[in-house]
Structures are given as C-alpha cells and as structure tokens.
Amino acid sequence: MRIVLLGPQGAGKGTQAQRISRETGAKHISTGDLVRAEIKSGSELGQTIKDYNDRGDLVPDEIIVEMMKPYLDEADSWILDGFPRNGSQAEALDKMLAEISAGLDAAVALEAPDDLLVERLSGRRTSEATGNIYHVEYDPPPGDPEEDPGPFVQREDDREEAIRHRLKIYHEQTEPLKHYYADRGILVQVDATQPITEVTAEIREAVEGTGGRV
Ligand code: AP5
C-alpha cells in the first residue's frame, strides 16, 4: 500500500495513519513528527525550523523533502501523513517515486469543516512515551500506564491563532492538490466527521476499491 493522506489540520490524518499502520504494518511517515523530532533534538536544523512550526507556517520545501526522502526509500508500503502540502512537494514526490519505480494507490482526502477542527485540536493530547494521539473527550488517553504511560501533552502549535493560520495555509496551498490527484483518478474523499473507527473502515474500504492492498 502506498497512500497519501490529505486533509486539514485536525481532520485526523495522524490518528488514521497510526491506526492503519498498526493494523496493516504499512510504515507511517509523518513530516510533522519528523519536524518535531528535529526540533526536540536541539540540532541547528531544528532551531532553523522551530519558528516555522510554532507560527504554523510551512517549513521550506527543500528541507522537508530532504528530511522525508530516506523514509520513503526504506519501505515499500507506507502512508504519507502531511506530505505533500503544495504543488511543488507533489511534483517532488512524483520524482522520488519515479526514481524507485513506484506508484501511488490513492490520495485520501479527509473532509471536515473548520469549526470542528479547531475544537478537535484544542482537545488533542499526544503521548510523550509512545507518540500516540488522543483527544480529551473523543478518544481519551488510557488510564492504565502499562498501555501508555504518557505524559499526555499539548502541542506548541495547538493555540487557536496558530490553528487558524495553519487552516488558511491549508485552504490556499494544500486543498488544490485534491484536483491534482482527481485528475489522475486516484482521489478518494472520506467524511472525517464520523467517529474514528468508522473513518478508518471507510478509508480501508475505499483504498481496497482502488486496488491498493490495505
Ligand atoms: P503536522 O504535524 O502535519 O500538523 P498539521 O498539518 O497541523 O496536522 P495535525 O497533526 O494538526 O492534524 P491531523 O489531521 O493529523 O489530526 P490528528 O489525527 O492529530 O505539521 C506540523 C507542522 O510541521 C506544520 O505546521 C509545518 O510547520 C511543519 N510541516 C509538516 N509537514 C510539512 C510539509 N510537508 N511541508 C512543510 N512544512 C511541514 O487529530 C486531531 C485531534 O482530533 C486529535 O485529538 C484526535 O484524537 C481527534 N480526532 C481525530 N479524528 C477524530 C474523529 N473522527 N472524531 C473525533 N475526534 C477525532
């Protein structure tokens, strides 16, 4: 399986990628996680990209492509979460796929209205121990520390101002990619306002319909 997950911030790309990866063994490649890990490492690159992340701006394309490329090369079954995010990254992805003679099974667009997304992101918590994503109300962290010891923290960029800014960039730069993939006949649109397990089932069913092994 090789799929791209598109969708606005809070639509559930990370949540769905983690679940499908656990269920199928496909590698979950999240450029947002790569960015946060680099920042946490305290490296020079991490310091350079921290301001972009905290403001909710996109990190420059050439930096993101260099960061994610090795992960793409090392697995044949993967779910891309947060990449590509604009036309230039979509073209870079096509080029990388051509180099390894691989194609995309589907581009899955998770659809949800902005107001719901702000509410979801305000309640998001991520486990520092496992990286698992939760929501205080819709998908609370487990009470059993054996399952996930936490702590469960809020992301730096989950402030309302940064969320609205990220959504604006999404509508301007990322949403047009739906046409890019629709023109190739591989766009699948999924209603992301449904409960988490139903969204997972719909993605798997839709990708199977495209011939992708999920
Ligand atoms: P990134 O980490 O990709 O953040 P994002 O795009 O803002 O997306 P989110 O992680 O906020 O949303 P999500 O759709 O994954 O939602 P989630 O599953 O967590 O990027 C962060 C930053 O890195 C960027 O701003 C940029 O600076 C940089 N970056 C990353 N990629 C880049 C690129 N390609 N180019 C340039 N820069 C890049 O779910 C959200 C919440 O909702 C959770 O609490 C979850 O539990 C809950 N939830 C999910 N689904 C449901 C549901 N169906 N019902 C109820 N609750 C749900």
Coordinates of N, CA and C and ligand atoms in Angstrom, one line a residue:
M1 N 0.8 -1.2 0.0 CA 0.0 0.0 0.0 C 0.9 1.3 0.0
R2 N 0.5 2.2 -0.9 CA 1.2 3.5 -0.9 C 0.1 4.5 -1.0
I3 N -0.1 5.2 0.1 CA -1.2 6.2 0.1 C -0.7 7.5 0.7
V4 N -1.3 8.6 0.2 CA -1.1 9.9 0.7 C -2.4 10.3 1.5
L5 N -2.2 10.9 2.7 CA -3.4 11.4 3.4 C -3.4 12.9 3.3
L6 N -4.5 13.4 2.7 CA -4.7 14.8 2.6 C -5.8 15.2 3.6
G7 N -5.8 16.5 3.9 CA -6.9 16.9 4.8 C -6.4 18.0 5.7
P8 N -7.4 18.9 6.2 CA -7.0 20.0 7.0 C -6.4 19.5 8.4
Q9 N -5.8 20.4 9.1 CA -5.3 20.2 10.4 C -6.5 19.7 11.3
G10 N -6.3 18.6 12.0 CA -7.3 18.1 12.9 C -8.3 17.2 12.2
A11 N -8.2 17.0 10.9 CA -9.2 16.1 10.2 C -8.9 14.7 10.7
G12 N -7.7 14.4 11.2 CA -7.5 13.0 11.7 C -6.4 12.3 10.9
K13 N -5.6 13.0 10.2 CA -4.5 12.3 9.3 C -3.6 11.4 10.2
G14 N -3.1 12.0 11.3 CA -2.2 11.3 12.2 C -2.9 10.1 12.9
T15 N -4.1 10.4 13.4 CA -4.9 9.4 14.0 C -5.1 8.2 13.1
Q16 N -5.6 8.5 11.9 CA -5.9 7.4 10.9 C -4.6 6.7 10.5
A17 N -3.5 7.4 10.3 CA -2.3 6.8 9.8 C -1.8 5.8 10.9
Q18 N -1.8 6.3 12.2 CA -1.4 5.4 13.2 C -2.2 4.1 13.3
R19 N -3.5 4.2 13.2 CA -4.4 3.0 13.2 C -4.1 2.1 12.1
I20 N -4.1 2.7 10.8 CA -3.9 1.8 9.7 C -2.5 1.2 9.7
S21 N -1.5 1.9 10.1 CA -0.2 1.4 10.2 C -0.2 0.2 11.2
R22 N -0.8 0.3 12.4 CA -0.9 -0.8 13.3 C -1.6 -2.0 12.8
E23 N -2.7 -1.7 12.0 CA -3.5 -2.8 11.5 C -2.8 -3.6 10.3
T24 N -2.0 -2.8 9.5 CA -1.5 -3.4 8.3 C 0.0 -3.6 8.2
G25 N 0.7 -2.9 9.1 CA 2.2 -2.9 9.0 C 2.8 -1.9 8.1
A26 N 1.9 -1.1 7.4 CA 2.4 -0.1 6.5 C 3.2 1.0 7.3
K27 N 4.2 1.5 6.8 CA 5.0 2.5 7.6 C 4.3 3.8 7.6
H28 N 4.2 4.4 8.8 CA 3.5 5.7 8.9 C 4.7 6.8 8.8
I29 N 4.6 7.6 7.8 CA 5.6 8.6 7.6 C 4.9 10.0 7.8
S30 N 5.2 10.6 9.0 CA 4.6 11.9 9.3 C 5.6 13.0 9.2
T31 N 5.5 13.9 8.3 CA 6.5 15.0 8.2 C 6.4 15.9 9.4
G32 N 5.2 16.0 10.0 CA 5.1 16.8 11.2 C 5.9 16.2 12.4
D33 N 5.8 14.8 12.5 CA 6.5 14.2 13.5 C 8.0 14.3 13.3
L34 N 8.5 14.3 12.0 CA 9.9 14.4 11.7 C 10.4 15.9 12.1
V35 N 9.5 16.8 11.8 CA 9.8 18.2 12.2 C 10.0 18.4 13.7
R36 N 9.0 17.8 14.5 CA 9.0 18.0 15.9 C 10.2 17.2 16.5
A37 N 10.6 16.0 16.0 CA 11.7 15.3 16.5 C 13.0 16.1 16.3
E38 N 13.1 16.7 15.1 CA 14.3 17.5 14.8 C 14.4 18.7 15.8
I39 N 13.3 19.3 16.0 CA 13.3 20.5 17.0 C 13.7 20.0 18.4
K40 N 13.1 18.9 18.8 CA 13.4 18.3 20.1 C 14.9 18.0 20.3
S41 N 15.5 17.5 19.2 CA 16.9 17.1 19.2 C 17.9 18.3 19.5
G42 N 17.4 19.5 19.3 CA 18.2 20.7 19.6 C 19.3 20.9 18.5
S43 N 19.2 20.3 17.4 CA 20.2 20.4 16.3 C 20.0 21.8 15.7
E44 N 21.0 22.2 14.9 CA 21.0 23.5 14.2 C 19.8 23.6 13.3
L45 N 19.6 22.4 12.6 CA 18.4 22.4 11.7 C 17.1 22.6 12.5
G46 N 17.0 21.9 13.6 CA 15.9 22.0 14.5 C 15.6 23.5 14.9
Q47 N 16.7 24.2 15.2 CA 16.5 25.6 15.6 C 16.0 26.4 14.4
T48 N 16.5 26.1 13.2 CA 16.1 26.8 12.0 C 14.6 26.6 11.7
I49 N 14.1 25.4 11.9 CA 12.7 25.1 11.6 C 11.7 25.4 12.7
K50 N 12.2 25.6 13.9 CA 11.3 25.8 15.0 C 10.3 27.0 14.8
D51 N 10.8 28.1 14.3 CA 9.9 29.2 14.2 C 8.8 29.0 13.2
Y52 N 9.1 28.3 12.1 CA 8.1 28.0 11.1 C 7.0 27.1 11.8
N53 N 7.4 26.1 12.5 CA 6.5 25.2 13.2 C 5.6 26.0 14.2
D54 N 6.2 26.8 15.0 CA 5.5 27.4 16.1 C 4.5 28.4 15.6
R55 N 4.9 29.1 14.4 CA 3.9 30.0 13.8 C 2.8 29.4 13.0
G56 N 3.0 28.1 12.7 CA 2.1 27.4 11.8 C 2.4 27.6 10.4
D57 N 3.6 28.0 10.1 CA 4.0 28.2 8.6 C 4.6 26.9 8.1
L58 N 4.6 26.7 6.8 CA 5.2 25.6 6.2 C 6.7 25.7 6.3
V59 N 7.4 24.6 6.6 CA 8.9 24.6 6.6 C 9.3 24.6 5.1
P60 N 10.4 25.2 4.7 CA 10.7 25.3 3.3 C 10.8 23.9 2.6
D61 N 10.3 23.9 1.4 CA 10.1 22.6 0.7 C 11.4 21.7 0.6
E62 N 12.5 22.4 0.3 CA 13.8 21.6 0.1 C 14.2 20.9 1.5
I63 N 13.9 21.6 2.6 CA 14.3 21.0 3.9 C 13.4 19.8 4.1
I64 N 12.1 19.9 3.9 CA 11.1 18.8 4.1 C 11.4 17.6 3.2
V65 N 11.7 17.9 2.0 CA 12.0 16.8 1.0 C 13.2 16.0 1.5
E66 N 14.3 16.7 1.9 CA 15.5 16.0 2.4 C 15.2 15.2 3.6
M67 N 14.3 15.7 4.5 CA 14.0 15.0 5.8 C 13.3 13.7 5.5
M68 N 12.3 13.7 4.6 CA 11.4 12.6 4.5 C 11.9 11.5 3.5
K69 N 12.8 11.9 2.5 CA 13.2 11.0 1.4 C 13.7 9.7 1.9
P70 N 14.6 9.6 2.9 CA 15.2 8.4 3.3 C 14.1 7.4 3.8
Y71 N 13.0 7.9 4.5 CA 12.0 7.0 5.0 C 11.2 6.4 3.8
L72 N 11.0 7.2 2.8 CA 10.3 6.7 1.6 C 11.1 5.6 0.9
D73 N 12.4 5.8 0.9 CA 13.2 4.8 0.2 C 13.3 3.5 0.9
E74 N 13.1 3.5 2.3 CA 13.4 2.3 3.1 C 12.2 1.3 3.2
A75 N 11.0 1.7 2.8 CA 9.8 0.8 2.9 C 9.0 0.8 1.6
D76 N 8.4 -0.4 1.3 CA 7.6 -0.4 0.1 C 6.1 -0.1 0.4
S77 N 5.7 -0.2 1.6 CA 4.3 0.0 2.0 C 4.3 1.2 3.0
W78 N 3.6 2.2 2.6 CA 3.6 3.4 3.5 C 2.4 4.3 3.4
I79 N 2.2 5.1 4.5 CA 1.1 6.1 4.5 C 1.8 7.4 4.7
L80 N 1.7 8.3 3.8 CA 2.3 9.6 4.0 C 1.3 10.6 4.7
D81 N 1.7 11.1 5.8 CA 0.8 12.0 6.6 C 1.4 13.4 6.7
G82 N 0.8 14.3 5.9 CA 1.3 15.7 6.0 C 2.2 16.1 4.8
F83 N 2.4 15.2 3.9 CA 3.2 15.4 2.7 C 2.5 14.7 1.5
P84 N 2.4 15.3 0.4 CA 2.8 16.7 0.0 C 1.8 17.7 0.5
R85 N 2.2 19.0 0.6 CA 1.4 20.1 1.1 C 1.2 21.2 0.1
N86 N 1.9 21.1 -1.0 CA 1.7 22.1 -2.1 C 2.1 21.5 -3.4
G87 N 1.9 22.2 -4.5 CA 2.2 21.7 -5.8 C 3.7 21.3 -6.0
S88 N 4.6 22.1 -5.4 CA 6.0 21.8 -5.6 C 6.4 20.5 -4.9
Q89 N 5.8 20.2 -3.7 CA 6.0 19.0 -3.0 C 5.4 17.8 -3.7
A90 N 4.2 18.0 -4.3 CA 3.6 16.9 -5.1 C 4.5 16.5 -6.2
E91 N 5.1 17.5 -6.9 CA 6.0 17.2 -8.0 C 7.2 16.5 -7.5
A92 N 7.7 16.9 -6.3 CA 8.9 16.3 -5.8 C 8.6 14.8 -5.4
L93 N 7.4 14.6 -4.9 CA 7.0 13.2 -4.6 C 7.0 12.4 -5.9
D94 N 6.4 12.9 -6.9 CA 6.3 12.2 -8.2 C 7.7 11.8 -8.7
K95 N 8.7 12.7 -8.5 CA 10.0 12.5 -8.9 C 10.7 11.4 -8.1
M96 N 10.5 11.4 -6.8 CA 11.1 10.4 -5.9 C 10.5 9.0 -6.2
L97 N 9.1 9.0 -6.5 CA 8.5 7.7 -6.8 C 9.0 7.2 -8.1
A98 N 9.2 8.1 -9.1 CA 9.8 7.6 -10.4 C 11.2 7.0 -10.2
E99 N 12.0 7.6 -9.3 CA 13.3 7.1 -9.1 C 13.3 5.7 -8.5
I100 N 12.3 5.3 -7.7 CA 12.2 4.0 -7.1 C 11.2 3.1 -7.9
S101 N 10.7 3.6 -9.1 CA 9.8 2.9 -9.9 C 8.5 2.4 -9.1
A102 N 8.0 3.4 -8.3 CA 6.8 3.1 -7.5 C 5.7 4.0 -7.9
G103 N 4.4 3.6 -7.6 CA 3.3 4.5 -7.9 C 2.5 4.7 -6.6
L104 N 1.5 5.6 -6.7 CA 0.6 5.8 -5.6 C -0.7 5.0 -5.8
D105 N -1.2 4.3 -4.7 CA -2.5 3.6 -4.9 C -3.7 4.6 -4.7
A106 N -3.5 5.6 -3.8 CA -4.6 6.5 -3.6 C -4.2 7.8 -2.9
A107 N -4.9 8.9 -3.1 CA -4.7 10.1 -2.3 C -6.0 10.2 -1.6
V108 N -6.0 10.1 -0.2 CA -7.2 10.1 0.6 C -7.4 11.4 1.2
A109 N -8.5 12.1 0.8 CA -8.8 13.4 1.4 C -9.8 13.3 2.5
L110 N -9.4 13.7 3.7 CA -10.3 13.6 4.9 C -11.0 15.0 5.0
E111 N -12.3 14.9 4.9 CA -13.1 16.2 4.8 C -13.8 16.5 6.1
A112 N -13.6 17.7 6.6 CA -14.3 18.2 7.8 C -14.3 19.7 7.9
P113 N -15.4 20.3 8.4 CA -15.5 21.8 8.4 C -14.5 22.4 9.5
D114 N -14.1 23.7 9.2 CA -13.0 24.3 10.1 C -13.4 24.4 11.5
D115 N -14.7 24.7 11.9 CA -15.0 24.9 13.3 C -14.8 23.6 14.1
L116 N -15.2 22.5 13.5 CA -15.0 21.2 14.2 C -13.5 21.0 14.4
L117 N -12.7 21.4 13.5 CA -11.2 21.1 13.5 C -10.6 21.9 14.7
V118 N -11.0 23.1 14.9 CA -10.5 23.9 16.0 C -10.8 23.3 17.3
E119 N -12.0 22.8 17.4 CA -12.4 22.1 18.7 C -11.6 20.8 18.9
R120 N -11.4 20.1 17.8 CA -10.6 18.8 18.0 C -9.1 19.1 18.4
L121 N -8.5 20.2 17.7 CA -7.1 20.4 18.0 C -6.9 21.0 19.4
S122 N -7.9 21.7 19.9 CA -7.8 22.3 21.3 C -7.8 21.2 22.3
G123 N -8.5 20.0 22.0 CA -8.5 18.9 22.9 C -7.5 17.8 22.6
R124 N -6.6 18.0 21.7 CA -5.7 17.0 21.3 C -4.6 16.8 22.4
R125 N -4.2 15.6 22.7 CA -3.1 15.3 23.6 C -2.2 14.3 22.9
T126 N -0.9 14.4 23.0 CA 0.0 13.4 22.4 C 0.8 12.8 23.5
S127 N 1.0 11.4 23.5 CA 1.8 10.8 24.5 C 3.3 11.0 24.2
E128 N 4.0 11.5 25.2 CA 5.4 11.7 25.0 C 6.1 10.3 25.0
A129 N 5.5 9.3 25.6 CA 6.2 8.0 25.6 C 6.0 7.2 24.3
T130 N 4.8 7.3 23.7 CA 4.5 6.4 22.5 C 4.3 7.2 21.3
G131 N 4.0 8.5 21.4 CA 3.6 9.3 20.2 C 2.2 9.2 19.8
N132 N 1.4 8.3 20.6 CA 0.0 8.1 20.2 C -0.8 9.4 20.4
I133 N -1.8 9.6 19.5 CA -2.6 10.8 19.5 C -3.9 10.5 20.2
Y134 N -4.3 11.4 21.1 CA -5.6 11.2 21.8 C -6.4 12.5 21.8
H135 N -7.6 12.4 22.3 CA -8.5 13.6 22.5 C -9.1 13.5 23.8
V136 N -9.1 14.7 24.6 CA -9.6 14.6 26.0 C -11.1 14.0 26.0
E137 N -11.9 14.3 25.0 CA -13.3 13.9 25.1 C -13.5 12.7 24.1
Y138 N -13.0 12.8 22.8 CA -13.4 11.8 21.8 C -12.6 10.5 21.8
D139 N -11.4 10.6 22.4 CA -10.5 9.4 22.4 C -9.5 9.6 23.5
P140 N -10.0 9.5 24.8 CA -9.2 9.9 25.9 C -8.0 8.9 26.1
P141 N -6.9 9.4 26.7 CA -5.7 8.6 27.0 C -6.1 7.4 27.9
P142 N -5.5 6.3 27.8 CA -5.9 5.1 28.6 C -5.5 5.4 30.1
G143 N -6.3 4.9 31.0 CA -6.0 5.1 32.5 C -4.8 4.2 32.9
D144 N -4.6 3.1 32.1 CA -3.6 2.1 32.5 C -2.2 2.5 32.0
P145 N -1.2 2.8 32.9 CA 0.1 3.1 32.5 C 0.8 2.0 31.7
E146 N 0.4 0.8 31.8 CA 1.0 -0.3 31.1 C 0.7 -0.1 29.6
E147 N -0.5 0.4 29.3 CA -0.9 0.6 27.9 C -0.2 1.8 27.3
D148 N -0.2 2.9 28.1 CA 0.5 4.1 27.6 C 0.8 4.9 28.8
P149 N 2.1 5.0 29.2 CA 2.4 5.7 30.5 C 2.4 7.3 30.3
G150 N 2.3 7.8 29.1 CA 2.2 9.3 28.9 C 3.6 9.9 29.3
P151 N 3.7 11.1 29.7 CA 2.6 12.1 29.9 C 2.0 12.5 28.6
F152 N 0.8 13.0 28.7 CA 0.0 13.4 27.6 C 0.0 14.9 27.4
V153 N 0.7 15.4 26.4 CA 0.9 16.8 26.3 C 0.3 17.5 25.1
Q154 N 0.1 18.8 25.3 CA -0.5 19.6 24.2 C 0.6 20.1 23.3
R155 N 0.4 20.1 22.0 CA 1.4 20.6 21.0 C 1.6 22.1 21.1
E156 N 2.8 22.6 20.9 CA 3.1 24.1 20.9 C 2.2 24.8 19.9
D157 N 1.9 24.2 18.7 CA 1.2 24.9 17.7 C -0.3 24.7 17.8
D158 N -0.8 24.1 18.8 CA -2.2 23.9 19.0 C -2.9 25.1 19.8
R159 N -2.4 26.3 19.5 CA -3.1 27.5 20.0 C -4.0 28.0 18.9
E160 N -5.2 28.6 19.3 CA -6.2 29.0 18.3 C -5.6 29.8 17.2
E161 N -4.7 30.8 17.5 CA -4.2 31.7 16.5 C -3.4 30.9 15.4
A162 N -2.5 30.0 15.9 CA -1.7 29.1 15.0 C -2.6 28.2 14.2
I163 N -3.6 27.7 14.9 CA -4.5 26.7 14.2 C -5.2 27.4 13.0
R164 N -5.7 28.6 13.3 CA -6.4 29.4 12.2 C -5.5 29.6 11.1
H165 N -4.2 30.0 11.4 CA -3.2 30.3 10.4 C -2.9 29.0 9.6
R166 N -2.8 27.9 10.2 CA -2.5 26.6 9.5 C -3.6 26.3 8.6
L167 N -4.9 26.5 9.1 CA -6.0 26.2 8.2 C -6.1 27.1 7.0
K168 N -5.7 28.4 7.1 CA -5.7 29.3 6.0 C -4.6 28.8 4.9
I169 N -3.5 28.4 5.4 CA -2.4 27.9 4.5 C -3.0 26.6 3.8
Y170 N -3.7 25.8 4.6 CA -4.2 24.5 4.0 C -5.1 24.9 2.9
H171 N -6.1 25.8 3.1 CA -7.1 26.1 2.0 C -6.4 26.7 0.8
E172 N -5.3 27.5 1.0 CA -4.7 28.2 -0.1 C -3.7 27.2 -0.9
Q173 N -3.0 26.4 -0.1 CA -1.9 25.7 -0.8 C -2.1 24.2 -0.9
T174 N -2.7 23.6 0.1 CA -2.8 22.1 0.1 C -4.1 21.6 -0.5
E175 N -5.2 22.3 -0.3 CA -6.5 21.8 -0.8 C -6.5 21.7 -2.3
P176 N -5.8 22.6 -3.1 CA -5.8 22.4 -4.5 C -5.2 21.1 -5.0
L177 N -4.5 20.4 -4.1 CA -3.9 19.1 -4.5 C -5.0 18.1 -4.8
K178 N -6.2 18.3 -4.2 CA -7.3 17.4 -4.5 C -7.5 17.3 -6.0
H179 N -7.4 18.4 -6.7 CA -7.6 18.4 -8.2 C -6.4 17.7 -8.8
Y180 N -5.2 17.9 -8.3 CA -4.0 17.2 -8.9 C -4.2 15.7 -8.9
Y181 N -4.8 15.2 -7.8 CA -4.9 13.7 -7.7 C -6.2 13.3 -8.3
A182 N -7.3 14.1 -8.3 CA -8.5 13.8 -9.0 C -8.3 13.6 -10.5
D183 N -7.4 14.5 -11.1 CA -7.1 14.4 -12.5 C -6.5 13.1 -12.9
R184 N -5.8 12.5 -11.9 CA -5.2 11.1 -12.2 C -6.1 10.0 -11.8
G185 N -7.3 10.3 -11.3 CA -8.2 9.3 -11.0 C -7.9 8.5 -9.7
I186 N -7.1 9.1 -8.8 CA -6.7 8.3 -7.6 C -7.2 9.1 -6.3
L187 N -8.1 10.1 -6.5 CA -8.5 10.8 -5.3 C -9.7 10.1 -4.6
V188 N -9.7 9.9 -3.3 CA -10.8 9.3 -2.6 C -11.2 10.3 -1.5
Q189 N -12.4 10.6 -1.4 CA -12.9 11.6 -0.4 C -13.6 10.9 0.7
V190 N -13.3 11.2 1.9 CA -13.9 10.5 3.1 C -14.4 11.5 4.1
D191 N -15.6 11.3 4.6 CA -16.2 12.1 5.6 C -15.6 11.9 6.9
A192 N -14.7 12.9 7.3 CA -13.9 12.7 8.5 C -14.7 13.2 9.8
T193 N -16.0 13.6 9.6 CA -16.7 14.0 10.8 C -17.3 12.8 11.6
Q194 N -17.2 11.6 11.0 CA -17.7 10.4 11.6 C -16.8 9.9 12.7
P195 N -17.2 9.0 13.6 CA -16.4 8.5 14.7 C -15.1 7.9 14.1
I196 N -14.0 7.9 14.9 CA -12.7 7.5 14.4 C -12.7 6.1 13.7
T197 N -13.4 5.1 14.4 CA -13.3 3.7 13.8 C -14.0 3.7 12.5
E198 N -15.1 4.5 12.3 CA -15.8 4.5 11.0 C -15.0 5.1 9.9
V199 N -14.2 6.1 10.3 CA -13.4 6.8 9.3 C -12.3 5.7 8.8
T200 N -11.7 5.0 9.8 CA -10.7 4.0 9.4 C -11.3 3.0 8.5
A201 N -12.5 2.5 8.8 CA -13.1 1.5 8.0 C -13.4 2.0 6.6
E202 N -13.8 3.3 6.5 CA -14.2 3.8 5.1 C -12.9 4.0 4.3
I203 N -11.8 4.4 5.0 CA -10.5 4.6 4.2 C -10.1 3.2 3.7
R204 N -10.1 2.2 4.6 CA -9.7 0.9 4.1 C -10.5 0.3 3.0
E205 N -11.8 0.5 3.1 CA -12.7 0.0 2.0 C -12.4 0.8 0.7
A206 N -12.2 2.1 0.8 CA -12.0 2.9 -0.4 C -10.7 2.5 -1.0
V207 N -9.7 2.3 -0.2 CA -8.4 2.0 -0.8 C -8.3 0.7 -1.4
E208 N -9.1 -0.3 -0.8 CA -9.2 -1.6 -1.4 C -9.8 -1.5 -2.8
G209 N -10.8 -0.6 -2.9 CA -11.5 -0.4 -4.2 C -10.6 0.1 -5.3
T210 N -9.5 0.8 -4.9 CA -8.6 1.3 -5.9 C -7.5 0.2 -6.3
G211 N -7.6 -0.9 -5.6 CA -6.6 -2.0 -5.9 C -5.5 -2.0 -5.0
G212 N -5.4 -1.0 -4.0 CA -4.3 -1.0 -3.0 C -4.6 -2.0 -2.0
R213 N -3.5 -2.7 -1.5 CA -3.7 -3.7 -0.5 C -3.7 -3.1 0.8
V214 N -4.8 -3.1 1.5 CA -4.9 -2.5 2.9 C -5.2 -3.6 3.9
Ligands
AP5_1 P1 1.6 18.3 11.2 O1 2.1 17.6 12.4 O2 1.4 17.6 9.9 O3 0.3 19.1 11.7 P2 -1.0 19.5 10.9 O4 -0.9 19.5 9.4 O5 -1.3 20.8 11.5 O6 -2.0 18.4 11.2 P3 -2.4 17.9 12.5 O7 -1.4 17.0 13.1 O8 -2.7 19.2 13.4 O9 -3.8 17.2 12.2 P4 -4.2 15.7 11.9 O10 -5.1 15.7 10.7 O11 -3.0 14.8 11.9 O12 -5.1 15.5 13.2 P5 -5.0 14.4 14.4 O13 -5.1 13.0 13.8 O14 -3.8 14.7 15.3 O15 2.6 19.6 10.9 C1 3.0 20.4 11.9 C2 4.0 21.5 11.3 O16 5.1 20.8 10.7 C3 3.4 22.3 10.1 O17 2.6 23.4 10.6 C4 4.7 22.8 9.4 O18 5.3 23.8 10.1 C5 5.5 21.5 9.5 N1 5.3 20.6 8.3 C6 4.8 19.3 8.4 N2 4.7 18.8 7.2 C7 5.2 19.7 6.3 C8 5.3 19.8 4.9 N3 5.0 18.8 4.1 N4 5.8 20.9 4.4 C9 6.2 22.0 5.1 N5 6.1 22.0 6.5 C10 5.6 20.9 7.1 O19 -6.4 14.6 15.1 C11 -6.6 15.9 15.8 C12 -7.4 15.6 17.1 O20 -8.8 15.2 16.7 C13 -6.9 14.5 18.0 O21 -7.1 14.9 19.3 C14 -7.7 13.3 17.6 O22 -7.9 12.4 18.8 C15 -9.1 13.9 17.3 N6 -9.8 13.2 16.2 C16 -9.2 12.7 15.1 N7 -10.2 12.1 14.3 C17 -11.4 12.2 15.0 C18 -12.7 11.8 14.8 N8 -13.1 11.1 13.7 N9 -13.6 12.1 15.7 C19 -13.3 12.8 16.9 N10 -12.0 13.2 17.2 C20 -11.1 12.9 16.2

